Short mmCIF file of C-alpha atoms in Angstrom, two decimals:
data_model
loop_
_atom_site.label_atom_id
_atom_site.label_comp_id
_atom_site.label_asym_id
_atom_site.label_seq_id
_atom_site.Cartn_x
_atom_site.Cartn_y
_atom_site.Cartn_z
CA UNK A 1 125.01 80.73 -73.33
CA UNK A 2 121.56 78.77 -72.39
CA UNK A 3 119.59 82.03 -73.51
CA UNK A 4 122.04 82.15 -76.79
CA UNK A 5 121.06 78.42 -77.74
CA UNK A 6 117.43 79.01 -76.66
CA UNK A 7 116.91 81.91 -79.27
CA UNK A 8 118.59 79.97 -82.05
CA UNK A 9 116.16 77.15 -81.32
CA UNK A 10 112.94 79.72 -81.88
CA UNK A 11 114.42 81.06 -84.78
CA UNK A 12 114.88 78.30 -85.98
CA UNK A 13 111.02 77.16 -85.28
CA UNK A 14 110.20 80.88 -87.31
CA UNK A 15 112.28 79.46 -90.69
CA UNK A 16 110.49 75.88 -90.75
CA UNK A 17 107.10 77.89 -89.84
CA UNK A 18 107.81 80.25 -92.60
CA UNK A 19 108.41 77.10 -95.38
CA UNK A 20 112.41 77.41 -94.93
CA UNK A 21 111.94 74.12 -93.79
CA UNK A 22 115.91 72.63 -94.58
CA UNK A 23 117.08 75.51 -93.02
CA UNK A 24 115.28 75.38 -90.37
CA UNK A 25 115.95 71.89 -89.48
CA UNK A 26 119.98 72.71 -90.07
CA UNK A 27 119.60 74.69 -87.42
CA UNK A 28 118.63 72.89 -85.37
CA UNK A 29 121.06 70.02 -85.75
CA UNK A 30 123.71 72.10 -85.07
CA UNK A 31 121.82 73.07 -81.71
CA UNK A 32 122.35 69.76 -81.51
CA UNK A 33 125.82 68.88 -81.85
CA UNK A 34 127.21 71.92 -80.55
CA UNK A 35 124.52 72.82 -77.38
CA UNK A 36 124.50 69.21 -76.13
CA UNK A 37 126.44 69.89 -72.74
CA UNK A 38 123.18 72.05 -71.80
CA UNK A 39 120.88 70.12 -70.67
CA UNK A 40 117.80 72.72 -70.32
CA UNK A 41 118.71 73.86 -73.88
CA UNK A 42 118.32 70.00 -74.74
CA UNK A 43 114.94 69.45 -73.05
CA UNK A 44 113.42 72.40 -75.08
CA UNK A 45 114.92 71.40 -78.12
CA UNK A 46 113.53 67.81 -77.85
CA UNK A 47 109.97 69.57 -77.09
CA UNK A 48 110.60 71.14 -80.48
CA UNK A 49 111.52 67.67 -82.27
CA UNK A 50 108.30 66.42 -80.10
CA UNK A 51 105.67 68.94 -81.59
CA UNK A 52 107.26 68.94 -84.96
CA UNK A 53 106.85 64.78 -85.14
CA UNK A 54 110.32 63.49 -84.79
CA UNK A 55 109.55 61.40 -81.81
CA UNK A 56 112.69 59.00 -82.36
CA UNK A 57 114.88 61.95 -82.30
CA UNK A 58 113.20 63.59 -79.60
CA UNK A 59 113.25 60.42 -77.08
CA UNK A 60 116.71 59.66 -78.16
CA UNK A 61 117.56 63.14 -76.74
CA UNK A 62 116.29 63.06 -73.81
CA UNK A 63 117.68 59.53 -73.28
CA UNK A 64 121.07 60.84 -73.66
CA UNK A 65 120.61 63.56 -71.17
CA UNK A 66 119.28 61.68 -68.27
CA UNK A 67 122.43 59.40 -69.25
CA UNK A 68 125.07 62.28 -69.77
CA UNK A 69 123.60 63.79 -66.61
CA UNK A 70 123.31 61.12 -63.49
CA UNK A 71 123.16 64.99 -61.14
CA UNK A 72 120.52 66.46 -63.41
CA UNK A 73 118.30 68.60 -61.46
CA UNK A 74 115.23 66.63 -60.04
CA UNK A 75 112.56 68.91 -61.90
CA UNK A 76 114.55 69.08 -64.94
CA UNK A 77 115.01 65.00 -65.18
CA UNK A 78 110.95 64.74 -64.13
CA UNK A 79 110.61 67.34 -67.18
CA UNK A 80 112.69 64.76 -69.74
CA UNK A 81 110.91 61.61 -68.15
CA UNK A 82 107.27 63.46 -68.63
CA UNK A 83 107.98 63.73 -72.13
CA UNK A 84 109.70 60.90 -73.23
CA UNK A 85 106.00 59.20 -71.41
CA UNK A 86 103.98 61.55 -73.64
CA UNK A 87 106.47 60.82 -76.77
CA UNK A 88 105.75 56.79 -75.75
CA UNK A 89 101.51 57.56 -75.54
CA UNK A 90 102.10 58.69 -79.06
CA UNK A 91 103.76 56.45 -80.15
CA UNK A 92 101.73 53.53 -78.53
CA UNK A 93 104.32 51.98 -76.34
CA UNK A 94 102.40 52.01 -73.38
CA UNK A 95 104.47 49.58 -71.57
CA UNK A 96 107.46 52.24 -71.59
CA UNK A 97 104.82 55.11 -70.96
CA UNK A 98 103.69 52.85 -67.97
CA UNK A 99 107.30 52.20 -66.93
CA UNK A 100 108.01 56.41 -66.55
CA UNK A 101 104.69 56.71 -65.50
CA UNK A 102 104.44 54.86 -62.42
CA UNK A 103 108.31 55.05 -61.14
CA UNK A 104 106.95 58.81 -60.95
CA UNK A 105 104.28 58.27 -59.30
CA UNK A 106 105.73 55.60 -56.64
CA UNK A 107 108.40 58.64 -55.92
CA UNK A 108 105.63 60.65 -54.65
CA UNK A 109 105.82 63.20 -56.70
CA UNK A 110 102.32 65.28 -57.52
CA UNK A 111 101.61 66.86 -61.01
CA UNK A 112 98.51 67.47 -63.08
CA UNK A 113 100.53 66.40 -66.02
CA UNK A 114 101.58 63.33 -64.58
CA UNK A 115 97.76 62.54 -63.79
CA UNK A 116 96.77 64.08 -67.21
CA UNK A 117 99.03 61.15 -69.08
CA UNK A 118 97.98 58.46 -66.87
CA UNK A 119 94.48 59.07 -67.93
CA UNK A 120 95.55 58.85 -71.52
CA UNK A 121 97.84 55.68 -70.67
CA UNK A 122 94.50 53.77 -69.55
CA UNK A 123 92.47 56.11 -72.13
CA UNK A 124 93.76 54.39 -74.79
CA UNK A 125 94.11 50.92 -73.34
CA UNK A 126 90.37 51.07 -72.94
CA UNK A 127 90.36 51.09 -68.84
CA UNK A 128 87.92 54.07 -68.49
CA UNK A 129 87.26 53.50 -65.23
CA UNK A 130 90.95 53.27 -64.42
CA UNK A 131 91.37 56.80 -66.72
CA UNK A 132 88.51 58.66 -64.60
CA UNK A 133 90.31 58.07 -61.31
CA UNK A 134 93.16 59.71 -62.35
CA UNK A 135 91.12 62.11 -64.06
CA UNK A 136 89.40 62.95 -60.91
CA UNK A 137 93.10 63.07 -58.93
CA UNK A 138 93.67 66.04 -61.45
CA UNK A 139 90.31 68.29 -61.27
CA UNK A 140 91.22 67.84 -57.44
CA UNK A 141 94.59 69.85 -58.21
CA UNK A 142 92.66 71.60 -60.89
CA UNK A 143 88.73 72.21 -59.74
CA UNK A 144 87.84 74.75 -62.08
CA UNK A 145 90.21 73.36 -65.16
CA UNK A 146 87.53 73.65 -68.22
CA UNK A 147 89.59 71.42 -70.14
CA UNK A 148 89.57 68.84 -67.39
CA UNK A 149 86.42 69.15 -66.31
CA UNK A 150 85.26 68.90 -70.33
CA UNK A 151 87.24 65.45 -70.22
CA UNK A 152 86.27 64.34 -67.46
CA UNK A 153 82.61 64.27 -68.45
CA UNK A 154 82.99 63.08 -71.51
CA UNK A 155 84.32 59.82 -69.84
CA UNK A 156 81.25 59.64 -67.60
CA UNK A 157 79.38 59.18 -70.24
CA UNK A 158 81.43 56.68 -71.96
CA UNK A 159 80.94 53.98 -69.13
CA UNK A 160 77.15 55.12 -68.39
CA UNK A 161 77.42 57.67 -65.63
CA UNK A 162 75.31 60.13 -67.61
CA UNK A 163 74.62 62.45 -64.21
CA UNK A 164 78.51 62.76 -63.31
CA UNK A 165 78.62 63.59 -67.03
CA UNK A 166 76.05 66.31 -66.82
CA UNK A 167 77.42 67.86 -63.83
CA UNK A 168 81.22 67.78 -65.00
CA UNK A 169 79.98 69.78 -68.48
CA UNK A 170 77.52 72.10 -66.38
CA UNK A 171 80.74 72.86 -63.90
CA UNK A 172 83.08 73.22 -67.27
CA UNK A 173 80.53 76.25 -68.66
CA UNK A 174 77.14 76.49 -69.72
CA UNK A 175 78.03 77.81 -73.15
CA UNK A 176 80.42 75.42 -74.62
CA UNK A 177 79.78 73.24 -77.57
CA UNK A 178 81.32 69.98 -75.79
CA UNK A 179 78.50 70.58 -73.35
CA UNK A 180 75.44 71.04 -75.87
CA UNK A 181 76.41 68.79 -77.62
CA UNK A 182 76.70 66.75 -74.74
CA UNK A 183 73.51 67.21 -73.65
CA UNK A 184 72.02 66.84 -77.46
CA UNK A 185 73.07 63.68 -77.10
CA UNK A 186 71.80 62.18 -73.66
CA UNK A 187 68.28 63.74 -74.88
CA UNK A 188 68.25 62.50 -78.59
CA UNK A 189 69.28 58.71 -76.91
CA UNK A 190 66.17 59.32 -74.71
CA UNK A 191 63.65 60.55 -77.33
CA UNK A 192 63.60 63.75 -76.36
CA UNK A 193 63.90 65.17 -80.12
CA UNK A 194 62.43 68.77 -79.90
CA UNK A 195 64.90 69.69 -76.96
CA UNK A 196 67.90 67.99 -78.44
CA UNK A 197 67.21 69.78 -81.86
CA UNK A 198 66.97 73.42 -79.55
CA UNK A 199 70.35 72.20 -78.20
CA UNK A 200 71.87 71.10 -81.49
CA UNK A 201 70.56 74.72 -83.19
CA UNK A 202 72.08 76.14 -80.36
CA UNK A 203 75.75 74.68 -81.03
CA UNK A 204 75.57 75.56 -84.80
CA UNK A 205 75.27 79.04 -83.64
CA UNK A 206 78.93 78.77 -81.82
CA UNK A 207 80.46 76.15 -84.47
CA UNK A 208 80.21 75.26 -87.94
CA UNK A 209 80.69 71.60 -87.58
CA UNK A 210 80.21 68.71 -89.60
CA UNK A 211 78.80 66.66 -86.44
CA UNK A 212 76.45 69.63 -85.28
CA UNK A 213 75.18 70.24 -88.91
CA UNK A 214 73.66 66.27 -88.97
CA UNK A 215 72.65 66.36 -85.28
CA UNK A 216 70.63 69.82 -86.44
CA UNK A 217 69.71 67.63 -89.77
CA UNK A 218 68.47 64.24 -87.56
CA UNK A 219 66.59 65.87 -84.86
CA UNK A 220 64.79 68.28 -87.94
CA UNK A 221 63.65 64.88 -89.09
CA UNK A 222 62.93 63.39 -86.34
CA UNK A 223 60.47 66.27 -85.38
CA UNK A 224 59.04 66.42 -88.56
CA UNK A 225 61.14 69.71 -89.41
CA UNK A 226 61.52 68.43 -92.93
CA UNK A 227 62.50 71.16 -95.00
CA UNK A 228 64.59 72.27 -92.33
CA UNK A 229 66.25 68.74 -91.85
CA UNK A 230 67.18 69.06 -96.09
CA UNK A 231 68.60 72.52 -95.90
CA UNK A 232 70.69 71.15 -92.59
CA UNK A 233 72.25 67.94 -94.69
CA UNK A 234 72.58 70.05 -97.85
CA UNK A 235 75.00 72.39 -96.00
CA UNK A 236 76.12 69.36 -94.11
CA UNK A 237 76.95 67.69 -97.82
CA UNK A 238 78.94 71.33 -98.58
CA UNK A 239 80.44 71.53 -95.94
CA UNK A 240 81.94 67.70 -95.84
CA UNK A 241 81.47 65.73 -99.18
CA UNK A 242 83.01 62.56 -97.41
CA UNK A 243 80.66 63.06 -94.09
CA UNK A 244 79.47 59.34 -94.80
CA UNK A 245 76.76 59.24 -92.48
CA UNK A 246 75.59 62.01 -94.13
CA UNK A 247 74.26 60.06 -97.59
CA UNK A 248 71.74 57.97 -95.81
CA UNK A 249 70.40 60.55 -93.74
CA UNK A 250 69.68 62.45 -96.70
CA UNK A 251 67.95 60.06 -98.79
CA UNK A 252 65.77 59.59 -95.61
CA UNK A 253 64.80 63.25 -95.70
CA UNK A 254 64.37 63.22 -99.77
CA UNK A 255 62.16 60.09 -99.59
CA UNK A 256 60.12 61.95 -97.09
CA UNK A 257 59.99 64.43 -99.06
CA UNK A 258 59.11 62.49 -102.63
CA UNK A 259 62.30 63.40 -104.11
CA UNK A 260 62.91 60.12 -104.83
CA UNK A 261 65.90 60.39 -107.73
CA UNK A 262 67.70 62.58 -104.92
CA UNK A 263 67.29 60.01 -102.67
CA UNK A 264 68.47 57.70 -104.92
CA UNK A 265 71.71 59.94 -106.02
CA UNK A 266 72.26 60.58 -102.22
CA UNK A 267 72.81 56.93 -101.56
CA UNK A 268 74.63 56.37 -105.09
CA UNK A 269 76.83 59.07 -103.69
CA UNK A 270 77.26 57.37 -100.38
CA UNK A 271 78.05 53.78 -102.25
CA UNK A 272 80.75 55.56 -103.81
CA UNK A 273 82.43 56.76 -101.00
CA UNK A 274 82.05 54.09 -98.53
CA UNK A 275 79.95 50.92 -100.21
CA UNK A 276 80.43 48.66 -97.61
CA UNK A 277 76.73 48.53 -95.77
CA UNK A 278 74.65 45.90 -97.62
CA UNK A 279 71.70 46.87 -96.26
CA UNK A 280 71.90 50.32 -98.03
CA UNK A 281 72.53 49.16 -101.41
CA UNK A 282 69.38 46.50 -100.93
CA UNK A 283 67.26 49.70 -100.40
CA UNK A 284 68.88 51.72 -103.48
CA UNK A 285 68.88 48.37 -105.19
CA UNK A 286 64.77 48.12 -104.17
CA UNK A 287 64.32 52.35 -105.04
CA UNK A 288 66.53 52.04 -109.02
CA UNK A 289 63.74 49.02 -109.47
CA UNK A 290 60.75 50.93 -108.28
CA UNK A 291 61.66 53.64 -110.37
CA UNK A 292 62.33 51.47 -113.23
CA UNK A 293 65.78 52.16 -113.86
CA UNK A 294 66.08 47.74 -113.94
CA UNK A 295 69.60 47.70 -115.59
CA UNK A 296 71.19 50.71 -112.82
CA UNK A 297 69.41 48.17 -110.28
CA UNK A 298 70.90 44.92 -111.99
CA UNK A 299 74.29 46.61 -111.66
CA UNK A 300 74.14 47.34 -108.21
CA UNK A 301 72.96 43.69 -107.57
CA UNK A 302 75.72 42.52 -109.07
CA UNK A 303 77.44 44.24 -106.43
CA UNK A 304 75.52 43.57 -103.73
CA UNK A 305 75.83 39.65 -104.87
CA UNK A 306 79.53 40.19 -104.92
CA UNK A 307 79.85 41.55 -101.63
CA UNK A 308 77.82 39.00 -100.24
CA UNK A 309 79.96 35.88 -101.30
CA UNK A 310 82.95 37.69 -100.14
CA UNK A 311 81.37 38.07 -96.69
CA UNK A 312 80.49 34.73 -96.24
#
């Protein structure tokens, strides 16, 4: 019967996948109503409600098993309490993630998952330090986990600890964009331009990315790589329209350059889109005049006045 219920549920997952979407959901309400004495068959269907964003009707599920079910298997009930923590991360109720969390944990029980979602429970509250210990109780289960690893040295160098950092991404794989771009950045903070630009180049080779595309674009400019730093933010611009930090960056390189009308559309552009950094519209502002476009500049005082008596 388990296997019966179990197969209804994945076809199910095919209709909704396929854009029978009401049918699909039917479907699995009747799973529901009529599979709810099976408690496996209710911890994968609650998964499903999980992934598919019904986290009310997901927790609410698995709250109604543990209670229907006071003899439920030990890994099965750690399976429902796991997820209704996860469902509570997402949900950001990290005092009920905390509660299922730690009464784990205090039972002694041992699980890379567990020590995966207390590291997004204090993630997320901001505790890195608190995060990396239980970040570094998981690569201990896990040595050679990429993913963990990748995390893991990502958070080093959120609180400073650039070597652990460097030696975490080195461990999770020479080749992987986290770690170039990793590394791109540790360099480019210390001035080291030319390499980080080698790094960034390096990355765009593996991953068409909005973020590698400016990195390539800043350290072109940085190293005097103009034409090469406009090509970069023109694809950049393509690829993204709304990559905001992209507007400046390009009137930089135009300006450079003596394009100034495409420095000044760049940060007309970027205005439009975000228009909330005074100190940009004072230089397009300062560019419209010196051009002698005075009633484009007037408007964009205007603005700029505006903006200034709201701020204060």
């Amino acid at each position: 019967m388990t296997k019966q219920w179990l197969y209804v549920i994945d076809e199910a997952i095919k209709r909704i996948e396929n854009d029978e979407v009401e049918l699909g959901l039917q479907a699995l309400q009747k799973v529901q109503e009529h599979g709810k004495d099976l408690p496996e068959v209710m911890l994968y269907l609650a998964e499903v409600w999980y992934r598919l964003g019904h986290l009310d009707e997901a927790a609410e599920l698995l709250a109604e098993v543990m209670k229907a079910n006071p003899e439920l298997d030990p890994p099965l009930r750690r399976e429902c309490q796991l997820l209704l923590a996860e469902i509570g991360l997402d949900g950001n109720d990290f005092e009920a993630a905390q509660h299922i969390l730690y009464e784990l944990k205090e039972s002694g029980y041992e699980n890379l998952r567990l020590d995966l979602l207390l590291t997004d429970l204090y993630a997320m509250q901001g505790l890195d330090e608190v995060a990396i210990k239980y970040l570094e109780q998981a690569r201990q289960k896990e040595p050679d986990n990429k993913e963990i690893l990748t995390a893991l040295g990502n958070m080093y160098f959120q609180i400073g600890k650039d070597d652990e950092a460097m030696k975490a991404l080195e461990q999770a794989g020479e080749q992987s964009v986290e770690l170039l771009l990793s590394k791109s950045r540790v360099l480019a903070q210390n001035g080291d331009f030319e390499q980080a630009y080698h790094l960034y180049q390096h990355a765009l080779e593996q991953e068409q990315s909005a973020e590698i595309l400016y990195g390539c674009a800043l350290m072109a400019f940085h190293t005097g790589n103009v034409e090469e730093a406009a090509d970069y933010v023109g694809r950049l611009l393509a690829l993204d329209e709304e990559y905001v930090a992209g507007y400046p960056l390009a009137a930089d390189i135009f300006l450079s350059m003596g394009k100034t009308e495409k420095s000044i559309e760049a940060l007309e552009q970027y205005v439009e889109l975000s228009g909330f950094d005074l100190d940009q519209i004072r230089r397009l502002v300062a560019l419209l005049t010196q051009s002698g476009r005075y009633e484009d500049a007037k408007e964009y005082q205007k603005l700029l006045d505006a903006w200034n008596v709201d701020e204060e």
